[in-house]
PDB file of N, CA and C in Angstrom:
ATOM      1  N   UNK W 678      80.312 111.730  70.323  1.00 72.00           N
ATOM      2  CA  UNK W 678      81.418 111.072  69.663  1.00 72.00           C
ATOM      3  C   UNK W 678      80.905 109.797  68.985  1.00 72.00           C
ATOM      4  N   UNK W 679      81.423 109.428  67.670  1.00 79.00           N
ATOM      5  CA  UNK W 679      81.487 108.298  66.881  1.00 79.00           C
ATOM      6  C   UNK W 679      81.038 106.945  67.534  1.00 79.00           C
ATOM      7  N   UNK W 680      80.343 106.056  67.320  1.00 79.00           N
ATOM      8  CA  UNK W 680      80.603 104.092  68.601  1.00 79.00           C
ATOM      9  C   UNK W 680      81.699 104.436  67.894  1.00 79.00           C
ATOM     10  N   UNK W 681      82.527 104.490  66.538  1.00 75.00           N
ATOM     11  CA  UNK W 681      83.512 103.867  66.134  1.00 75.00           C
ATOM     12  C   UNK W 681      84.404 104.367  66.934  1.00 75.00           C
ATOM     13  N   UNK W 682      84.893 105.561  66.662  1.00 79.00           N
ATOM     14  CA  UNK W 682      85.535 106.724  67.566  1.00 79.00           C
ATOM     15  C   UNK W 682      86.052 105.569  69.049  1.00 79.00           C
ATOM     16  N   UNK W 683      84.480 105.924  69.836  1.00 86.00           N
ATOM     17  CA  UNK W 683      84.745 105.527  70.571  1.00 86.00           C
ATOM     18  C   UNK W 683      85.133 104.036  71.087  1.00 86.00           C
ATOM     19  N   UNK W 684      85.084 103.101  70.645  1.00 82.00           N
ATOM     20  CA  UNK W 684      85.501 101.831  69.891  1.00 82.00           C
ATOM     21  C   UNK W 684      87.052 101.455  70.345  1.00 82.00           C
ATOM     22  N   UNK W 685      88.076 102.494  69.028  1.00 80.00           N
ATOM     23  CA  UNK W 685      89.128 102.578  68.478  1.00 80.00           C
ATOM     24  C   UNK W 685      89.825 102.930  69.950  1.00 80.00           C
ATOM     25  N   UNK W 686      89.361 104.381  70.598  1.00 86.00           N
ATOM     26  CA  UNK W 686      90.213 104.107  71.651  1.00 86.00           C
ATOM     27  C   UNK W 686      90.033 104.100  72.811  1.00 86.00           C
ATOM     28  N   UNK W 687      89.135 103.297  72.951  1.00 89.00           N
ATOM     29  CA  UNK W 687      88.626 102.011  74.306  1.00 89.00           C
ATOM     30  C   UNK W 687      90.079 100.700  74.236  1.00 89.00           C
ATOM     31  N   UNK W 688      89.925 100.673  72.873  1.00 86.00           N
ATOM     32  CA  UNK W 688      91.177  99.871  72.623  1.00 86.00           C
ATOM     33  C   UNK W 688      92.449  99.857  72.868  1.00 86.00           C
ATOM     34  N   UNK W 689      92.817 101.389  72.337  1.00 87.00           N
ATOM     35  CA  UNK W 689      93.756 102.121  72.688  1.00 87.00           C
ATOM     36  C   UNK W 689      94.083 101.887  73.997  1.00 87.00           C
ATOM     37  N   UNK W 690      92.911 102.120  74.923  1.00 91.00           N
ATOM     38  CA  UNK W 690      93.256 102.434  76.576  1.00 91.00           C
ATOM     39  C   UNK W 690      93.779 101.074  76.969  1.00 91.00           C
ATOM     40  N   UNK W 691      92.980 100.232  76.892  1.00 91.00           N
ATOM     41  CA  UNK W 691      93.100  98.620  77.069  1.00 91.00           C
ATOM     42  C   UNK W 691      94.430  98.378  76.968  1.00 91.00           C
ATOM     43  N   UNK W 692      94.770  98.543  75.525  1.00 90.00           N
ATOM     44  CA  UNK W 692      96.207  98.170  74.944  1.00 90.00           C
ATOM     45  C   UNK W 692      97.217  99.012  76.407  1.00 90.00           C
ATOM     46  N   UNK W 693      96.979 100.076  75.878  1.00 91.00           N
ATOM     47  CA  UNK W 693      98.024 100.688  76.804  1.00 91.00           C
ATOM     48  C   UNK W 693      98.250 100.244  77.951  1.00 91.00           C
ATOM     49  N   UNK W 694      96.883 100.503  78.982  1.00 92.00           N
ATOM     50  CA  UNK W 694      97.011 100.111  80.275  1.00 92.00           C
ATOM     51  C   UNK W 694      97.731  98.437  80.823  1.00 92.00           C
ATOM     52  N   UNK W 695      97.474  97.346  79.961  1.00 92.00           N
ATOM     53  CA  UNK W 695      98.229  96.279  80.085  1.00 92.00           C
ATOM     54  C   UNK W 695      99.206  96.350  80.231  1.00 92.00           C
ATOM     55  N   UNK W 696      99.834  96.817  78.954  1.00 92.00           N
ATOM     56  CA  UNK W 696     101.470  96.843  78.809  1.00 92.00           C
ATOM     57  C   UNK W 696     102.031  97.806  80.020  1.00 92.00           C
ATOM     58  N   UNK W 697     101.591  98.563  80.181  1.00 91.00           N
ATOM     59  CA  UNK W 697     102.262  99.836  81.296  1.00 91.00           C
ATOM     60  C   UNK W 697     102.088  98.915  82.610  1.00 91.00           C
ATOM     61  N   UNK W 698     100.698  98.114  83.049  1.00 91.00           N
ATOM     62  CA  UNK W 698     100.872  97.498  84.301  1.00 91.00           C
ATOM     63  C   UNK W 698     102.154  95.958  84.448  1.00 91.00           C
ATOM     64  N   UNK W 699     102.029  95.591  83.234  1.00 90.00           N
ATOM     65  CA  UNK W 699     103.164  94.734  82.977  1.00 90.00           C
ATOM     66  C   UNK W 699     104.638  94.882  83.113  1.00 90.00           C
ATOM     67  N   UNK W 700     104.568  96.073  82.692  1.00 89.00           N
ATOM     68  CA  UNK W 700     106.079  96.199  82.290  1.00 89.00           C
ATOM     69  C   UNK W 700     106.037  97.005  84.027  1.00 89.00           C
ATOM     70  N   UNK W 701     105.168  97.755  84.647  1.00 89.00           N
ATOM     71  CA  UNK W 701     105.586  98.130  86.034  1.00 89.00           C
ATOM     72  C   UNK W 701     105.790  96.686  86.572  1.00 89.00           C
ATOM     73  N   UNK W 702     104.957  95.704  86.405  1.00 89.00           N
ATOM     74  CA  UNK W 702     105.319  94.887  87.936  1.00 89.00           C
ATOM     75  C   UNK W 702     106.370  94.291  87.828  1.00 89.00           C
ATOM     76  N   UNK W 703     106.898  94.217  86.063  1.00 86.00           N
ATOM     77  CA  UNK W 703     108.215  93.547  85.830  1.00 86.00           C
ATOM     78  C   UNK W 703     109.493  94.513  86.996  1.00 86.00           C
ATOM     79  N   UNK W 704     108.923  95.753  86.844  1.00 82.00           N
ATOM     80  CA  UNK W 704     110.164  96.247  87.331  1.00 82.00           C
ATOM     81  C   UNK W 704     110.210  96.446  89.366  1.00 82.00           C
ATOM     82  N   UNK W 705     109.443  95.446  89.469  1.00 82.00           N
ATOM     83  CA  UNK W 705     109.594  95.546  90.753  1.00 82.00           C
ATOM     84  C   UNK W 705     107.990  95.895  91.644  1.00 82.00           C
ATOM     85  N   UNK W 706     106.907  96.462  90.528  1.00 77.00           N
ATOM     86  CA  UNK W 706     105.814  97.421  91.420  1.00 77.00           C
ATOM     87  C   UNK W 706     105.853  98.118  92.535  1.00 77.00           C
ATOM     88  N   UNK W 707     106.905  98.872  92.664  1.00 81.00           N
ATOM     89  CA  UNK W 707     107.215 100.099  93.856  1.00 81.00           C
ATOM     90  C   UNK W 707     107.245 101.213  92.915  1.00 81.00           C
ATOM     91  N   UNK W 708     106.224 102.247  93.130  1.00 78.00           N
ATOM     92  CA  UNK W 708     106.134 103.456  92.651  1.00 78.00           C
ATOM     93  C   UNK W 708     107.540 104.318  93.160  1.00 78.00           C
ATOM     94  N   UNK W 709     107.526 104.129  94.460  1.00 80.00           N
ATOM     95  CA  UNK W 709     108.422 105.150  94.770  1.00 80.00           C
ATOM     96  C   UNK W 709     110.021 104.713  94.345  1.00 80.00           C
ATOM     97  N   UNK W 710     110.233 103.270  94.009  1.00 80.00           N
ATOM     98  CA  UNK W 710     111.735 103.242  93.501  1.00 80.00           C
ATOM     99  C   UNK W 710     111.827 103.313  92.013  1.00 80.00           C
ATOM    100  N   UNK W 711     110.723 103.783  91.335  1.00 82.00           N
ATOM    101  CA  UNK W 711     111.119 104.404  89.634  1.00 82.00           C
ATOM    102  C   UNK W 711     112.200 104.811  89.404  1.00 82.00           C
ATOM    103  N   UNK W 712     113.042 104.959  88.461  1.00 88.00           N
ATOM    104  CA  UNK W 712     113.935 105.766  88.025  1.00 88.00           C
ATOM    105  C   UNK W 712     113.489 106.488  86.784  1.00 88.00           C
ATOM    106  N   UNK W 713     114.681 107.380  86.129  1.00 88.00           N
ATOM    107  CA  UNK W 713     114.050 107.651  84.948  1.00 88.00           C
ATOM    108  C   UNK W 713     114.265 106.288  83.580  1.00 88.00           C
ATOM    109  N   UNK W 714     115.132 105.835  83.992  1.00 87.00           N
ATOM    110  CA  UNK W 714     115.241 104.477  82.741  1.00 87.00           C
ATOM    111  C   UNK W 714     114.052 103.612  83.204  1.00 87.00           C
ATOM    112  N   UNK W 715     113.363 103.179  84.828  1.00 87.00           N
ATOM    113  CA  UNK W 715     112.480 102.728  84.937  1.00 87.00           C
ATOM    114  C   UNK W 715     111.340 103.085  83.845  1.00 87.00           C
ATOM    115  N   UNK W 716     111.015 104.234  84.282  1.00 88.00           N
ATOM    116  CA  UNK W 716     109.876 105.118  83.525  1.00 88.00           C
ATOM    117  C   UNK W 716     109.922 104.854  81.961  1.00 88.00           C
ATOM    118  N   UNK W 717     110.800 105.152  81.614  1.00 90.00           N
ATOM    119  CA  UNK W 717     111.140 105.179  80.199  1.00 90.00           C
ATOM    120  C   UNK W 717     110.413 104.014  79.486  1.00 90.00           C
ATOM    121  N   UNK W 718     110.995 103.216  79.959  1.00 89.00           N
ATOM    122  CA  UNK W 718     110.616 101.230  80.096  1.00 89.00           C
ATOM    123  C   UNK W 718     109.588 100.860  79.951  1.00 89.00           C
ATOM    124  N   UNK W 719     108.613 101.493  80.657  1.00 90.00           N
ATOM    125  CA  UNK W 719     107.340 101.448  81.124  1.00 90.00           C
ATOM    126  C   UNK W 719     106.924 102.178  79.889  1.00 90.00           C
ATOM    127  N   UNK W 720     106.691 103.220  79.880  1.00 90.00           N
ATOM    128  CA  UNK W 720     105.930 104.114  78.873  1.00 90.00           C
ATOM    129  C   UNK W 720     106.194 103.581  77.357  1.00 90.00           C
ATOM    130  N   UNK W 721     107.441 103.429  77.060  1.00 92.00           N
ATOM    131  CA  UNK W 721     107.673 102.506  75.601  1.00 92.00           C
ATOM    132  C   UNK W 721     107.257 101.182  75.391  1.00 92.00           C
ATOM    133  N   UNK W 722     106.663 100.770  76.716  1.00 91.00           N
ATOM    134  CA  UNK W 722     105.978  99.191  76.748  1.00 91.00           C
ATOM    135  C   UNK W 722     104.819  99.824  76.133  1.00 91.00           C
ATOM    136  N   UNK W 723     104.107 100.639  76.859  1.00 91.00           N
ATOM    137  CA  UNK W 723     102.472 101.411  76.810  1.00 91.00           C
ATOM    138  C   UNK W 723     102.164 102.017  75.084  1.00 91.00           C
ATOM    139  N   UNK W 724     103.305 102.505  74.615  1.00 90.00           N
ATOM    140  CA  UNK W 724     103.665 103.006  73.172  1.00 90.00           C
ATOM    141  C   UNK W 724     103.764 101.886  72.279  1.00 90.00           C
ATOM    142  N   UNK W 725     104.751 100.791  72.447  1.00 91.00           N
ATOM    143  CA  UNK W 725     104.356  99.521  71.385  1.00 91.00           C
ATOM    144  C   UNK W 725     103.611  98.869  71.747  1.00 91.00           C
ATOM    145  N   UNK W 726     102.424  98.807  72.800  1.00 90.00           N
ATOM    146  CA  UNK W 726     101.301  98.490  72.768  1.00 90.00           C
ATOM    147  C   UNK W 726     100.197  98.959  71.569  1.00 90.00           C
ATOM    148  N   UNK W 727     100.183 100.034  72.097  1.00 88.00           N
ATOM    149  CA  UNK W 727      99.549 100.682  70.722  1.00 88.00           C
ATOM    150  C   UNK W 727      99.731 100.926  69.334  1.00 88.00           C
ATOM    151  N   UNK W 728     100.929 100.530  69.046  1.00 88.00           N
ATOM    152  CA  UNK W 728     101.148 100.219  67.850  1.00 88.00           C
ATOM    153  C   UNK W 728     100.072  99.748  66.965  1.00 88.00           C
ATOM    154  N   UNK W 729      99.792  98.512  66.975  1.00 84.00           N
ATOM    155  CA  UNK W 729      98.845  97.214  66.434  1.00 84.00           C
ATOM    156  C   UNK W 729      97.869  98.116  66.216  1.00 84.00           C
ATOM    157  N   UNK W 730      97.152  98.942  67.353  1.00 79.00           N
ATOM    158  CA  UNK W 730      96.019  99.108  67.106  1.00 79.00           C
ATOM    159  C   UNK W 730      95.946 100.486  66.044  1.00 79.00           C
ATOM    160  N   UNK W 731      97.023 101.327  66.050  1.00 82.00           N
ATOM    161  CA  UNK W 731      96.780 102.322  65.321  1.00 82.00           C
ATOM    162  C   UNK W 731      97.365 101.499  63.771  1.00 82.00           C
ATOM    163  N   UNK W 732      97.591 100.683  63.878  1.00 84.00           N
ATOM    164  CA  UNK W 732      98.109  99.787  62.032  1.00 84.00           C
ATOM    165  C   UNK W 732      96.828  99.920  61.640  1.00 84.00           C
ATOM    166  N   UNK W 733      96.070  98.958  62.459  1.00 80.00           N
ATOM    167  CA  UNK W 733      94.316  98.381  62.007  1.00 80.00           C
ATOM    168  C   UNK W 733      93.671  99.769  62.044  1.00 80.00           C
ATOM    169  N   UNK W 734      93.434 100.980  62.597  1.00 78.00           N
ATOM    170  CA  UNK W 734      92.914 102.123  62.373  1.00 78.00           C
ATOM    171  C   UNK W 734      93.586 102.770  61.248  1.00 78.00           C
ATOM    172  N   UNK W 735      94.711 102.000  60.626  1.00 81.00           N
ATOM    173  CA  UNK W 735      95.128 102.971  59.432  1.00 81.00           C
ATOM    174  C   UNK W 735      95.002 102.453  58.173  1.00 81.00           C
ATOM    175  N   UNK W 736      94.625 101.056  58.502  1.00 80.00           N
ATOM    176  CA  UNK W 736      93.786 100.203  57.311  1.00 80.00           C
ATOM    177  C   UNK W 736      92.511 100.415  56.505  1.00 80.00           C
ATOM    178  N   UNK W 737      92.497 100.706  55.871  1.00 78.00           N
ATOM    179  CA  UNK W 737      91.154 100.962  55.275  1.00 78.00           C
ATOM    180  C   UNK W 737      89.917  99.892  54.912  1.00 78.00           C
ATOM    181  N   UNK W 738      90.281  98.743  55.343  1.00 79.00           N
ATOM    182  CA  UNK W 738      89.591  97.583  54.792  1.00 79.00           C
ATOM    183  C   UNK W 738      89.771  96.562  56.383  1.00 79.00           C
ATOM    184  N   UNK W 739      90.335  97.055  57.021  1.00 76.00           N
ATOM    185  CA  UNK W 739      89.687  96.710  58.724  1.00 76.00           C
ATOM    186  C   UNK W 739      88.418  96.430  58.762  1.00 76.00           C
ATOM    187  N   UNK W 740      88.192  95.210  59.331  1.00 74.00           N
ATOM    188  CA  UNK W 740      86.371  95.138  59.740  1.00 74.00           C
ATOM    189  C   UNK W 740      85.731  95.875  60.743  1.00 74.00           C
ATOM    190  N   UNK W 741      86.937  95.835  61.662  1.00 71.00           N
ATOM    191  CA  UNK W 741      86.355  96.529  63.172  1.00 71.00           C
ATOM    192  C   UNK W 741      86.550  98.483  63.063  1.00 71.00           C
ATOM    193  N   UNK W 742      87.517  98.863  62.229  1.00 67.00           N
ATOM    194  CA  UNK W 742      88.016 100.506  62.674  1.00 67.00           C
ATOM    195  C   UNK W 742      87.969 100.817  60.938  1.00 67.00           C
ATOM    196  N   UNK W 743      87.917 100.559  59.719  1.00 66.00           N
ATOM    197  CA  UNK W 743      88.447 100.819  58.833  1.00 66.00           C
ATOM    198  C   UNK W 743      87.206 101.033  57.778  1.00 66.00           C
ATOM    199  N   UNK W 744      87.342 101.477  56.742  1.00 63.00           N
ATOM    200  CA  UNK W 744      85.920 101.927  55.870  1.00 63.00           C
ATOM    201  C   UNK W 744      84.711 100.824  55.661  1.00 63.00           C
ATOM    202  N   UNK W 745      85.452 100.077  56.047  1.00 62.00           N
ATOM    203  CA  UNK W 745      84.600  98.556  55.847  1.00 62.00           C
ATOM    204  C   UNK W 745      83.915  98.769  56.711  1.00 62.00           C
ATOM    205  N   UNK W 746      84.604  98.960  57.878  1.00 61.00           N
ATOM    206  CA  UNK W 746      83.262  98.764  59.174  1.00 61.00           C
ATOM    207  C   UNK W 746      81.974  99.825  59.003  1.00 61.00           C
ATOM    208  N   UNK W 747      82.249 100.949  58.900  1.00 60.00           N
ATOM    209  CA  UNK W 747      81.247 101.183  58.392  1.00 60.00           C
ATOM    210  C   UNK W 747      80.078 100.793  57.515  1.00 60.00           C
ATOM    211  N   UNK W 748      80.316  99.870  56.911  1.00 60.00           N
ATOM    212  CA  UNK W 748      79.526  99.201  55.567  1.00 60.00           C
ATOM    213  C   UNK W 748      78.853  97.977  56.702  1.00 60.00           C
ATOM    214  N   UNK W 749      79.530  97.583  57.651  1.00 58.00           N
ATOM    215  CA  UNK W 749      79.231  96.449  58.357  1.00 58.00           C
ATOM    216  C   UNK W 749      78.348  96.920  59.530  1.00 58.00           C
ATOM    217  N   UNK W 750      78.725  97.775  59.984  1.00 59.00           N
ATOM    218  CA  UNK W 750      77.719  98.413  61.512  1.00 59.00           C
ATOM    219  C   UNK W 750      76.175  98.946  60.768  1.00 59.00           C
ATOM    220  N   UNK W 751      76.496  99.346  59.632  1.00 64.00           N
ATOM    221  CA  UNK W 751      75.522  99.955  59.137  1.00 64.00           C
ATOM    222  C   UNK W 751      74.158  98.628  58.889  1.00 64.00           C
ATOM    223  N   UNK W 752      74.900  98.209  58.151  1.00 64.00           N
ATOM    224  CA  UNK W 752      74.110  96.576  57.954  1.00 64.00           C
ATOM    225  C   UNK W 752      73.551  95.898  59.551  1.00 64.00           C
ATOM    226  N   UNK W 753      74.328  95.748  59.967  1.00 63.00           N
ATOM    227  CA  UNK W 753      73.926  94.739  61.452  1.00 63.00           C
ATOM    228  C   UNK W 753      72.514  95.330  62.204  1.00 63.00           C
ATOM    229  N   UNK W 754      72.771  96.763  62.073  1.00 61.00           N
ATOM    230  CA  UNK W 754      71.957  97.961  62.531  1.00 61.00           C
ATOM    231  C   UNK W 754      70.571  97.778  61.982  1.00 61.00           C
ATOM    232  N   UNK W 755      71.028  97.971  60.851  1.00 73.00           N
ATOM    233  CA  UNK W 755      69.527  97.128  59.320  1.00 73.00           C
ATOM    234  C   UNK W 755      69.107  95.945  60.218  1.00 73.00           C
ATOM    235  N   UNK W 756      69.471  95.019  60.292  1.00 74.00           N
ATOM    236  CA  UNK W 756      69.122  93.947  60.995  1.00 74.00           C
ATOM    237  C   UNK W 756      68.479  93.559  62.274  1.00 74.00           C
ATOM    238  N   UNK W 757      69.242  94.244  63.061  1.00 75.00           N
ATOM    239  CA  UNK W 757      68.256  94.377  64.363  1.00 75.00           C
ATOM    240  C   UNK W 757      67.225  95.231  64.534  1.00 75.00           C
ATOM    241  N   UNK W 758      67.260  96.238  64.116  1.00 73.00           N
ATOM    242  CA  UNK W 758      66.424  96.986  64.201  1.00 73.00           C
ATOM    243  C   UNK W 758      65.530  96.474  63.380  1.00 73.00           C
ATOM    244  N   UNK W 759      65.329  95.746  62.198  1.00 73.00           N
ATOM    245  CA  UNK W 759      64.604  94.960  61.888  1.00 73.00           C
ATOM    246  C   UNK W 759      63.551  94.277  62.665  1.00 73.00           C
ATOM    247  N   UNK W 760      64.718  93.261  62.770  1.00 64.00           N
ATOM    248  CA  UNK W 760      63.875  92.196  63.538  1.00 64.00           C
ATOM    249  C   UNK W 760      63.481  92.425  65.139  1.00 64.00           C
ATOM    250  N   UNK W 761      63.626  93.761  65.785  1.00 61.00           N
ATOM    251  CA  UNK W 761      62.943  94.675  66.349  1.00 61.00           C
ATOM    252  C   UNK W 761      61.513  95.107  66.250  1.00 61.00           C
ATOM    253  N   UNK W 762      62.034  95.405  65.178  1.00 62.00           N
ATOM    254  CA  UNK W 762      60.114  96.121  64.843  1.00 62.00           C
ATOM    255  C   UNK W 762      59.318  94.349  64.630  1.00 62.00           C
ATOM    256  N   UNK W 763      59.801  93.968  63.758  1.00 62.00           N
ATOM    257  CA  UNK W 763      58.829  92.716  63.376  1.00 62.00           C
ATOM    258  C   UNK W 763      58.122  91.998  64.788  1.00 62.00           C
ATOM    259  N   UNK W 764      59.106  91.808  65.769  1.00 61.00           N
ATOM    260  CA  UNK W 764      58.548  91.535  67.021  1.00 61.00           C
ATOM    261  C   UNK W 764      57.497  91.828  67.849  1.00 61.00           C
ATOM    262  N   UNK W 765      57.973  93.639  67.549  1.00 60.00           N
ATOM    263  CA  UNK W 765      56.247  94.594  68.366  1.00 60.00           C
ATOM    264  C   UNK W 765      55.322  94.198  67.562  1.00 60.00           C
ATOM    265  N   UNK W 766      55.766  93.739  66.443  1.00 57.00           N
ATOM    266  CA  UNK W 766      53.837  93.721  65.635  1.00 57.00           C
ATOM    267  C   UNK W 766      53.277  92.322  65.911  1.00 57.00           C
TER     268      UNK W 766
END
């Protein structure tokens, strides 16, 4: 898989997992007294979490997820690996 790929939803998870542990402890943090409006609550916290991040993955001119980055990882890459080799010699 892609770094970018994998990148984008590392983010994703992040995002999500916050909001879902947030919005559980708001509601008390007892698994077993969920309801279904509990649940609901929770999971639509975890969903406009991720929002943001799928905007910037739908940007095309994003530095971090968007065609740009590519132009940018590619370069940095040039660079270290550069000044990599120059070192062994």
């Amino acid at each position: 898989m892609d770094s970018k790929i994998k990148a984008m939803l590392a983010s994703y998870g992040r995002s999500f997992l916050a909001a879902v542990t947030t919005a559980f402890m708001i509601t008390g943090g007892d698994i077993l007294a969920l309801d279904g409006d509990a649940l609901k609550a929770i999971l639509a916290a975890g969903v406009s979490a991720v929002l943001p991040v799928a905007i910037r993955a739908a940007n095309p001119k994003d530095p971090a997820f968007g065609k740009i980055a590519d132009g940018v990882t590619d370069a940095v890459f040039k660079k270290i690996t550069a000044k990599k080799t120059a070192k062994k010699k």
